Amino acid sequence: MANASDPRVDARTGTPTTGHEWDGIAELNTPLPRWWLWTFYITIVWSIAYWIVYPAWPGIAGWTHGMFGWNSRTAVVQDLQELKTMRAAGEAKLSAAKLEDIEKNPELLSIARAQGAAAFANNCAPCHGAGAQGAVGYPNLNDDEWLWGGKLADIQTTLQHGIRWDADKDTRSGAMPAFGKDGTLKADEIKNVAQYVRSLSGLPNEGGADLAKGKKVFADNCAACHGDDGKGNQELGAPNLTDKIWLYGSTTAAIENRVTVGGGGQMPAWGDRLDPTTIKALTVYVHSLGGGK
Amino acid sequence: MATQSSSLWQKHAIFEKNSIILVIGIIVAIAWGGLVEIVPLFYLKSTIEKVDGVRPYSPLELAGYNIYVREGCYNCHSQMVRPLRDEVERYGHYSLAAESMYDHPFQWGSKRTGPDLARIGGKYSDDWHRDHLRNPRAVVPTSIMPSYPWLEKTPLDIKHLGDQMKTLSIVGVPYTKDMIDNAEKDAIAQGAADSKDVKGLQDRYKKIIVRDLGADKGKLTEMDAVIAYLQRMGTLVDFKLYDSKANIR
């Protein structure tokens, strides 16, 4: 292309110039590297092929559907179907097995734990923690203290229907009254009963509360759910107050606050969101974390 | 390369040497692109499919939406479950255009520093959202999400919700006069389960979640609005009834 006699060709390099010139300095029109140019042409050809094979151009009454009628909604359904087929063997075993037999069979247990661990990480970990260690207000699932029961069937029911989850009519319910807020207990009564509750697990009396009076307040107001001995009642989700496990903390302030505002945590009902086999796997997973009864 | 020829490719000199012609050329090129890419979205049936259950935001949810936009939640959270296997596995049914048809602007987002939120409604408890927004590390120790402690300390401003709904109705959100007139009352009723106004609210907005937040005692905070918004997200369409094949042609 370069022609030595052409005034628009730079004599020194033999490269054509653009014709733009400033003070005798001409702009070289260096051609693009050949590999780049060919890659560029290939992408053009590729795009045309893509238009033909895949849905691409919108029209007046619809759009070009492509050679195979590919469609993202159909594709995802197929992908999910493939996944289901891939999992079918394990899934079938798990769904056929009785809940209480899964842990006795090492193969079933490993399937359930694998599936349960994945579902736990996605759905449960934000509240209960990645290691099921819990957080303030969200129970630790590794210990052997259970609010609503730690047997397989109990855990399954909790997962299926949730806790205080109004959208599910079979949800576990039982709310602690707001003794302070609604005026049932006065400030000094709350103080006394809070220290009495602390004394149940051997914690020191802070602020010189009258434990005998606290015991009386407990017997009159708390024992109905937490039991005369404070050991709790899993039917009502009333925690055991004598162990050293505290959902909202063992400080005087935390206990007084709980007596004042009452209530209790919520857990969503997972029955609508997760399929029965996943719930089964999660049940076994949680049960096998260490505290299962 | 084409220095000798004066082919069509040389004609660009006209554009390069006349700025007015260049500007007109740019406008024509962009307008054509817009015409081809955007106009079909207004008439192609699958992009405007009507889906049962989708309704405009209630006033309290709308207030939550406003805060979501104000705090820039969309910078880190998307609201778009794509029709891909892994996303459907993790988040649930892929998002439908109809589910964000009343968002102005929509909050699909383009970046996921945090997880997608399109199906967050009902996944966690209100308490969890409260704890988490106050300080994400309280429940998720490894979280890098900022804390939003002022939300629960800031009383919610509900004065202008009616005006906003009126404006939205101009751009096609089907708010009725009844809804607009009752905006403030409805915002309060959604946070006051015992209020006598709850019935009217439930008639105006289907599948609404009413809570006992003491709203009738003036206790509504920005936190309550955000939670009402989040807990409604992605819950309106009953996918057991949704016919996905109707739009595969």
XYZ file of C-alpha atoms in Angstrom:
542
model
C 0.000 0.000 0.000
C 2.807 2.327 0.850
C 4.087 4.156 -2.172
C 7.385 6.038 -1.887
C 6.420 8.594 -4.520
C 3.146 9.462 -2.751
C 3.673 12.692 -0.775
C 1.343 11.352 1.886
C 3.679 8.511 2.719
C 6.261 9.154 5.388
C 9.640 8.598 3.792
C 11.428 7.453 6.928
C 8.988 4.741 8.027
C 7.205 4.070 4.764
C 3.892 4.402 6.585
C 1.080 6.451 5.050
C 0.104 9.586 6.898
C -3.379 10.822 7.623
C -2.706 14.043 5.764
C -2.951 16.004 8.990
C 0.142 18.125 9.455
C 1.247 20.571 12.092
C 4.450 22.565 11.670
C 5.870 19.923 9.385
C 5.013 17.059 11.696
C 2.693 14.619 9.981
C 0.421 12.132 11.729
C 1.242 8.555 10.787
C -1.675 6.354 9.857
C -0.200 3.171 11.300
C -2.495 0.270 10.436
C -4.073 -1.702 13.267
C -2.269 -4.932 14.122
C -3.522 -7.643 11.875
C -4.467 -10.000 14.732
C -6.597 -7.244 16.257
C -8.323 -6.433 13.027
C -9.147 -10.080 12.305
C -10.436 -10.605 15.827
C -12.672 -7.619 15.253
C -14.003 -9.061 11.991
C -14.579 -12.409 13.677
C -16.676 -10.763 16.386
C -18.837 -9.198 13.660
C -19.335 -12.575 12.024
C -19.988 -14.094 15.458
C -22.680 -11.525 16.215
C -24.481 -12.291 12.983
C -24.348 -16.010 13.752
C -25.640 -15.237 17.229
C -28.621 -13.343 15.801
C -29.490 -16.355 13.719
C -29.065 -18.980 16.435
C -30.473 -17.120 19.448
C -33.485 -14.863 19.943
C -32.272 -11.386 19.060
C -34.167 -8.774 17.147
C -37.452 -7.307 18.271
C -40.003 -6.721 15.570
C -43.462 -5.282 15.274
C -45.462 -8.254 16.515
C -42.798 -10.281 18.257
C -39.132 -11.039 17.943
C -36.790 -13.371 16.119
C -36.822 -16.647 18.030
C -33.572 -18.071 16.753
C -32.968 -21.488 15.210
C -33.721 -23.581 18.293
C -36.243 -21.394 20.026
C -33.935 -20.977 23.006
C -35.602 -19.179 25.882
C -34.200 -18.371 29.299
C -37.350 -19.429 31.114
C -37.426 -22.799 29.403
C -33.693 -23.175 29.902
C -33.821 -22.650 33.631
C -36.637 -25.164 33.961
C -34.499 -27.703 32.089
C -31.458 -26.895 34.223
C -33.448 -27.396 37.390
C -34.802 -30.653 36.016
C -31.266 -31.857 35.354
C -30.325 -30.940 38.898
C -33.301 -32.874 40.182
C -32.279 -35.911 38.137
C -28.738 -35.616 39.448
C -30.029 -35.595 43.010
C -32.813 -38.075 42.426
C -31.136 -41.129 43.940
C -30.260 -39.471 47.239
C -33.496 -37.549 47.301
C -35.576 -40.692 46.856
C -33.724 -42.492 49.648
C -34.110 -39.547 51.968
C -37.768 -38.981 51.308
C -38.579 -42.687 51.647
C -36.708 -43.088 54.920
C -38.374 -42.553 58.259
C -37.051 -39.489 60.046
C -35.815 -41.481 63.026
C -34.011 -44.044 60.840
C -31.853 -41.575 58.921
C -29.226 -41.155 61.614
C -28.852 -44.914 62.008
C -27.829 -45.333 58.392
C -24.430 -43.777 57.604
C -25.250 -43.299 53.926
C -28.560 -41.561 54.597
C -26.970 -39.486 57.322
C -24.253 -38.223 55.017
C -26.808 -37.299 52.341
C -28.967 -35.516 54.880
C -26.052 -33.687 56.442
C -24.729 -32.518 53.087
C -28.100 -31.237 51.962
C -28.861 -29.858 55.414
C -25.580 -27.980 55.648
C -26.219 -26.206 52.330
C -29.779 -25.285 53.253
C -28.635 -24.169 56.694
C -25.993 -21.847 55.289
C -28.496 -20.204 52.965
C -31.533 -19.972 55.199
C -30.676 -20.431 58.870
C -27.178 -19.013 59.323
C -28.187 -15.329 59.212
C -29.949 -15.783 62.569
C -28.403 -18.869 64.132
C -24.881 -18.203 62.879
C -22.700 -20.028 60.375
C -21.745 -22.570 63.020
C -25.237 -22.637 64.566
C -23.705 -20.882 67.560
C -26.600 -18.417 67.787
C -26.562 -14.756 68.754
C -28.330 -12.627 71.337
C -32.008 -13.444 70.794
C -31.283 -16.365 68.444
C -30.647 -19.721 70.106
C -27.472 -21.721 69.874
C -28.335 -25.044 68.231
C -25.226 -26.897 69.332
C -26.017 -27.115 73.029
C -28.535 -29.503 74.549
C -30.911 -26.804 75.740
C -34.044 -26.592 73.597
C -36.817 -24.040 73.788
C -39.370 -26.084 71.861
C -37.931 -29.574 72.145
C -34.859 -31.236 70.720
C -36.316 -34.488 69.456
C -36.340 -35.005 65.683
C -40.090 -34.579 65.493
C -39.930 -31.367 67.554
C -37.260 -29.864 65.343
C -39.182 -30.813 62.216
C -42.343 -29.154 63.526
C -40.437 -26.006 64.420
C -38.880 -25.851 60.972
C -42.134 -26.549 59.185
C -44.356 -24.111 61.040
C -41.989 -21.626 62.608
C -42.248 -19.913 65.959
C -44.782 -17.162 66.612
C -45.098 -16.883 62.822
C -48.612 -15.618 62.359
C -48.834 -16.469 58.673
C -48.779 -20.185 59.607
C -51.773 -21.274 61.617
C -49.937 -24.250 63.139
C -47.014 -22.157 64.255
C -45.593 -22.610 67.726
C -47.018 -19.943 69.954
C -46.523 -18.828 73.486
C -45.594 -15.283 74.282
C -44.324 -13.993 77.571
C -46.498 -11.146 78.862
C -44.955 -7.680 79.067
C -45.063 -7.626 82.863
C -43.489 -4.208 83.166
C -44.999 -2.497 80.170
C -48.574 -3.474 80.898
C -48.197 -2.620 84.596
C -48.604 -6.112 86.073
C -45.353 -5.786 87.993
C -43.908 -2.681 89.588
C -40.299 -1.624 89.279
C -39.198 -3.073 92.632
C -41.012 -6.353 91.922
C -39.170 -6.607 88.594
C -35.897 -5.906 90.365
C -36.538 -8.613 92.957
C -37.714 -11.242 90.502
C -34.815 -10.550 88.141
C -32.333 -11.210 90.961
C -34.263 -14.300 91.999
C -34.005 -15.591 88.421
C -30.265 -14.902 88.501
C -29.995 -16.786 91.786
C -31.539 -19.868 90.130
C -28.311 -20.394 88.256
C -26.077 -19.210 91.062
C -25.484 -15.649 89.888
C -24.843 -13.051 92.633
C -27.539 -10.703 93.852
C -26.898 -7.281 92.378
C -28.295 -4.127 93.944
C -29.448 -5.759 97.179
C -32.751 -7.133 95.952
C -35.046 -9.048 98.270
C -34.814 -12.616 96.960
C -37.634 -13.904 99.152
C -39.986 -11.325 97.655
C -38.604 -12.146 94.236
C -39.396 -15.808 94.811
C -42.987 -14.887 95.675
C -43.309 -12.771 92.504
C -41.892 -15.670 90.526
C -44.330 -18.161 92.014
C -47.282 -15.864 91.285
C -46.367 -14.736 87.787
C -43.636 -16.805 86.187
C -44.045 -20.332 87.498
C -47.119 -20.996 85.354
C -44.889 -21.211 82.283
C -41.343 -21.531 83.590
C -42.332 -24.073 86.234
C -42.137 -23.857 90.053
C -38.490 -24.833 89.904
C -37.792 -22.546 86.914
C -36.907 -25.477 84.691
C -39.112 -24.216 81.864
C -41.752 -25.818 79.670
C -41.081 -26.782 76.092
C -44.792 -26.948 75.273
C -44.887 -23.171 75.671
C -41.374 -22.378 74.614
C -40.627 -21.179 78.133
C -36.878 -21.494 78.651
C -35.210 -23.290 81.504
C -33.943 -20.551 83.813
C -31.740 -22.756 85.952
C -29.135 -23.756 83.393
C -26.495 -21.218 82.537
C -27.727 -20.660 79.007
C -29.172 -17.235 78.366
C -30.915 -16.264 75.147
C -30.914 -12.547 75.885
C -28.022 -12.415 78.321
C -27.629 -12.965 82.056
C -27.040 -9.353 83.068
C -29.488 -7.692 85.426
C -30.379 -5.193 82.708
C -31.109 -7.930 80.144
C -33.327 -9.907 82.515
C -35.202 -6.846 83.770
C -35.760 -5.779 80.168
C -37.172 -9.190 79.236
C -39.562 -9.126 82.212
C -40.621 -5.619 81.176
C -41.229 -6.172 77.464
C -42.011 -9.910 77.401
C -42.602 -11.424 73.990
C -40.141 -13.781 72.406
C -38.364 -14.334 69.150
C -39.960 -15.255 65.884
C -38.848 -17.903 63.461
C -40.297 -18.075 59.947
C -42.278 -21.126 58.873
C -40.130 -22.835 56.270
C -42.790 -25.231 55.027
C -43.766 -22.853 52.253
C -40.268 -21.999 51.204
C -38.435 -25.319 51.364
C -39.517 -28.694 50.044
C -40.265 -31.528 52.510
C -37.010 -33.379 51.815
C -34.940 -30.281 52.504
C -36.817 -29.811 55.783
C -36.104 -33.421 56.632
C -32.418 -32.969 55.840
C -32.293 -29.790 57.915
C -33.991 -31.557 60.806
C -31.342 -34.255 60.818
C -28.578 -31.699 60.348
C -29.677 -29.590 63.313
C -30.326 -32.682 65.428
C -26.845 -33.998 64.682
C -25.080 -30.756 65.603
C -24.597 -32.072 69.078
C -27.616 -31.290 71.172
C -30.243 -33.540 69.599
C -32.358 -35.495 72.070
C -5.407 1.682 4.282
C -7.999 3.341 2.102
C -5.964 6.396 1.280
C -6.252 6.028 -2.452
C -9.929 5.333 -2.689
C -12.698 7.813 -2.101
C -15.192 5.129 -1.126
C -18.137 5.498 1.209
C -15.716 5.142 4.126
C -14.189 8.476 3.229
C -17.508 10.256 3.654
C -17.028 10.451 7.413
C -14.878 13.492 6.759
C -18.089 15.467 6.346
C -19.112 14.510 9.856
C -15.717 15.123 11.324
C -15.361 18.570 9.856
C -18.843 19.921 10.685
C -19.796 19.765 14.343
C -23.479 20.413 13.684
C -23.688 17.507 11.257
C -21.767 15.381 13.765
C -24.250 16.225 16.542
C -27.191 15.418 14.273
C -25.489 12.162 13.312
C -25.003 11.222 16.955
C -28.633 12.013 17.759
C -29.856 9.892 14.854
C -27.620 6.974 15.837
C -28.671 7.019 19.509
C -32.330 7.558 18.648
C -32.241 4.535 16.376
C -30.647 2.436 19.084
C -33.281 3.604 21.548
C -36.066 2.894 19.119
C -34.912 -0.657 18.524
C -34.063 -1.458 22.150
C -36.721 0.359 24.135
C -39.854 0.691 22.026
C -40.520 -3.070 21.730
C -40.625 -3.280 25.535
C -43.783 -1.227 25.469
C -45.757 -3.558 23.253
C -44.199 -7.036 23.372
C -46.554 -9.131 25.460
C -43.973 -10.998 27.525
C -42.399 -7.787 28.774
C -45.707 -6.386 29.978
C -47.288 -9.569 31.279
C -49.895 -8.960 33.953
C -49.448 -11.188 36.969
C -52.054 -11.897 39.621
C -51.324 -10.555 43.070
C -49.097 -7.624 42.166
C -50.387 -4.449 43.770
C -48.962 -0.971 44.403
C -47.116 -0.318 47.651
C -49.127 0.549 50.710
C -48.182 3.977 52.102
C -45.962 2.490 54.817
C -44.211 0.211 52.322
C -43.778 3.160 49.983
C -42.140 5.109 52.810
C -39.817 2.133 53.305
C -39.063 2.072 49.599
C -38.138 5.773 49.773
C -35.701 5.071 52.602
C -34.267 2.114 50.700
C -33.520 4.488 47.823
C -32.295 7.264 50.106
C -29.795 5.033 51.900
C -28.538 3.653 48.613
C -29.310 0.019 49.413
C -29.382 -0.652 45.651
C -25.631 0.007 45.522
C -24.961 -3.338 47.167
C -28.216 -5.281 46.864
C -29.988 -6.318 43.693
C -33.689 -7.110 43.447
C -33.547 -9.425 40.513
C -33.396 -13.199 40.690
C -32.244 -14.128 37.205
C -33.557 -17.240 35.478
C -30.395 -19.192 36.213
C -30.226 -22.468 38.076
C -27.978 -21.350 40.906
C -29.982 -18.215 41.576
C -33.310 -20.003 41.591
C -31.793 -22.613 43.930
C -30.598 -19.977 46.359
C -33.210 -17.244 46.259
C -36.379 -18.800 44.888
C -38.438 -18.235 41.764
C -36.862 -15.912 39.212
C -38.160 -12.350 39.233
C -40.922 -11.258 36.909
C -41.043 -7.842 35.296
C -44.499 -7.389 36.792
C -43.130 -7.645 40.322
C -41.369 -4.317 39.989
C -43.882 -2.660 37.676
C -44.881 -0.121 40.321
C -41.326 0.816 41.315
C -40.359 4.276 40.116
C -37.448 3.907 39.712
C -37.063 0.119 39.841
C -34.464 -1.254 42.249
C -33.073 -4.148 40.208
C -29.539 -2.978 40.910
C -26.466 -4.142 39.085
C -24.145 -5.183 41.875
C -24.333 -7.773 44.609
C -21.965 -6.942 47.389
C -24.764 -8.217 49.602
C -27.282 -10.870 48.606
C -30.213 -10.353 46.272
C -33.286 -9.126 48.110
C -36.033 -9.862 45.594
C -37.367 -12.768 47.733
C -36.333 -11.539 51.177
C -39.930 -11.032 52.348
C -40.800 -13.507 55.108
C -37.381 -15.123 55.048
C -36.335 -13.646 58.396
C -38.233 -12.232 61.354
C -38.906 -8.537 61.958
C -36.644 -8.722 65.001
C -33.844 -10.028 62.865
C -34.192 -7.118 60.442
C -34.210 -4.736 63.383
C -31.082 -6.247 64.935
C -29.412 -6.532 61.571
C -30.085 -2.977 60.395
C -29.029 -1.583 63.769
C -25.754 -3.480 63.589
C -25.284 -6.246 61.013
C -22.380 -7.708 63.007
C -24.739 -8.491 65.886
C -26.226 -11.350 63.882
C -23.758 -11.948 61.047
C -20.244 -11.489 62.471
C -18.545 -11.452 59.068
C -20.905 -8.924 57.492
C -19.418 -5.830 55.877
C -22.753 -4.042 55.611
C -22.842 -0.587 57.223
C -24.960 -0.066 60.347
C -28.118 2.010 60.087
C -28.802 2.800 63.763
C -30.584 6.083 63.043
C -33.471 4.340 61.308
C -35.094 3.272 64.562
C -34.436 6.653 66.163
C -35.940 8.736 63.374
C -39.704 9.257 63.475
C -41.245 8.486 60.114
C -42.438 11.434 58.089
C -45.743 10.386 56.548
C -47.029 13.833 55.587
C -46.089 13.677 51.917
C -46.968 10.081 51.118
C -50.334 11.093 49.687
C -48.666 13.608 47.393
C -46.132 11.033 46.271
C -48.901 8.543 45.527
C -50.692 11.191 43.517
C -47.545 11.783 41.488
C -47.033 8.065 40.987
C -50.601 7.718 39.765
C -49.735 10.126 36.936
C -47.052 7.742 35.692
C -49.412 4.796 35.803
C -49.425 3.353 39.320
C -53.098 2.553 39.912
C -53.577 4.455 43.179
C -57.220 5.357 43.550
C -58.493 8.585 45.052
C -59.548 6.547 48.059
C -55.977 5.303 48.537
C -54.466 8.745 48.123
C -56.918 10.384 50.511
C -56.279 7.735 53.161
C -52.504 7.628 52.774
C -51.621 8.917 56.229
C -54.344 6.936 57.946
C -53.253 3.747 56.159
C -49.594 4.293 57.020
C -50.534 4.470 60.684
C -53.005 1.574 60.520
C -50.345 -0.766 59.107
C -48.347 -0.216 62.284
C -51.301 -0.372 64.669
C -52.900 -3.809 64.529
C -55.719 -2.870 66.896
C -56.694 0.282 65.036
C -60.210 0.558 63.595
C -58.631 1.709 60.317
C -57.047 -1.682 59.667
C -60.141 -2.977 57.892
C -60.048 -0.154 55.330
C -56.322 -0.718 54.811
C -56.848 -4.420 54.189
C -59.593 -3.666 51.683
C -57.383 -1.289 49.765
C -54.226 -3.424 49.771
C -54.351 -7.202 49.361
C -52.032 -9.494 51.325
C -50.941 -6.691 53.608
C -49.038 -7.458 56.795
C -50.269 -5.369 59.713
C -48.132 -5.099 62.839
C -48.517 -3.811 66.347
C -45.856 -1.113 66.434
C -47.707 1.521 68.422
C -48.128 3.637 65.295
C -51.365 5.113 66.600
C -49.337 6.520 69.497
C -47.012 8.286 67.094
C -44.269 5.719 67.456
C -43.702 4.891 63.792
C -40.021 5.035 62.855
C -38.127 4.787 59.610
C -37.051 1.312 60.719
C -40.697 0.184 60.773
C -41.196 1.441 57.231
C -38.097 -0.293 55.897
C -39.113 -3.567 57.541
C -42.649 -3.294 56.124
C -41.076 -2.798 52.710
C -38.579 -5.655 53.054
C -41.099 -8.136 54.443
C -43.415 -7.578 51.499
C -40.672 -8.022 48.923
C -41.281 -10.838 46.484
C -44.271 -12.233 48.377
C -47.161 -10.916 46.308
C -47.164 -13.457 43.506
C -48.326 -16.948 44.400
C -45.988 -19.055 42.293
C -48.065 -22.146 42.894
C -50.639 -20.493 40.651
C -48.327 -18.635 38.292
C -48.325 -20.069 34.780
C -44.807 -19.570 33.473
C -45.605 -21.336 30.211
C -48.131 -18.683 29.258
C -45.236 -16.455 28.377
C -43.028 -18.944 26.620
C -43.820 -18.730 22.950
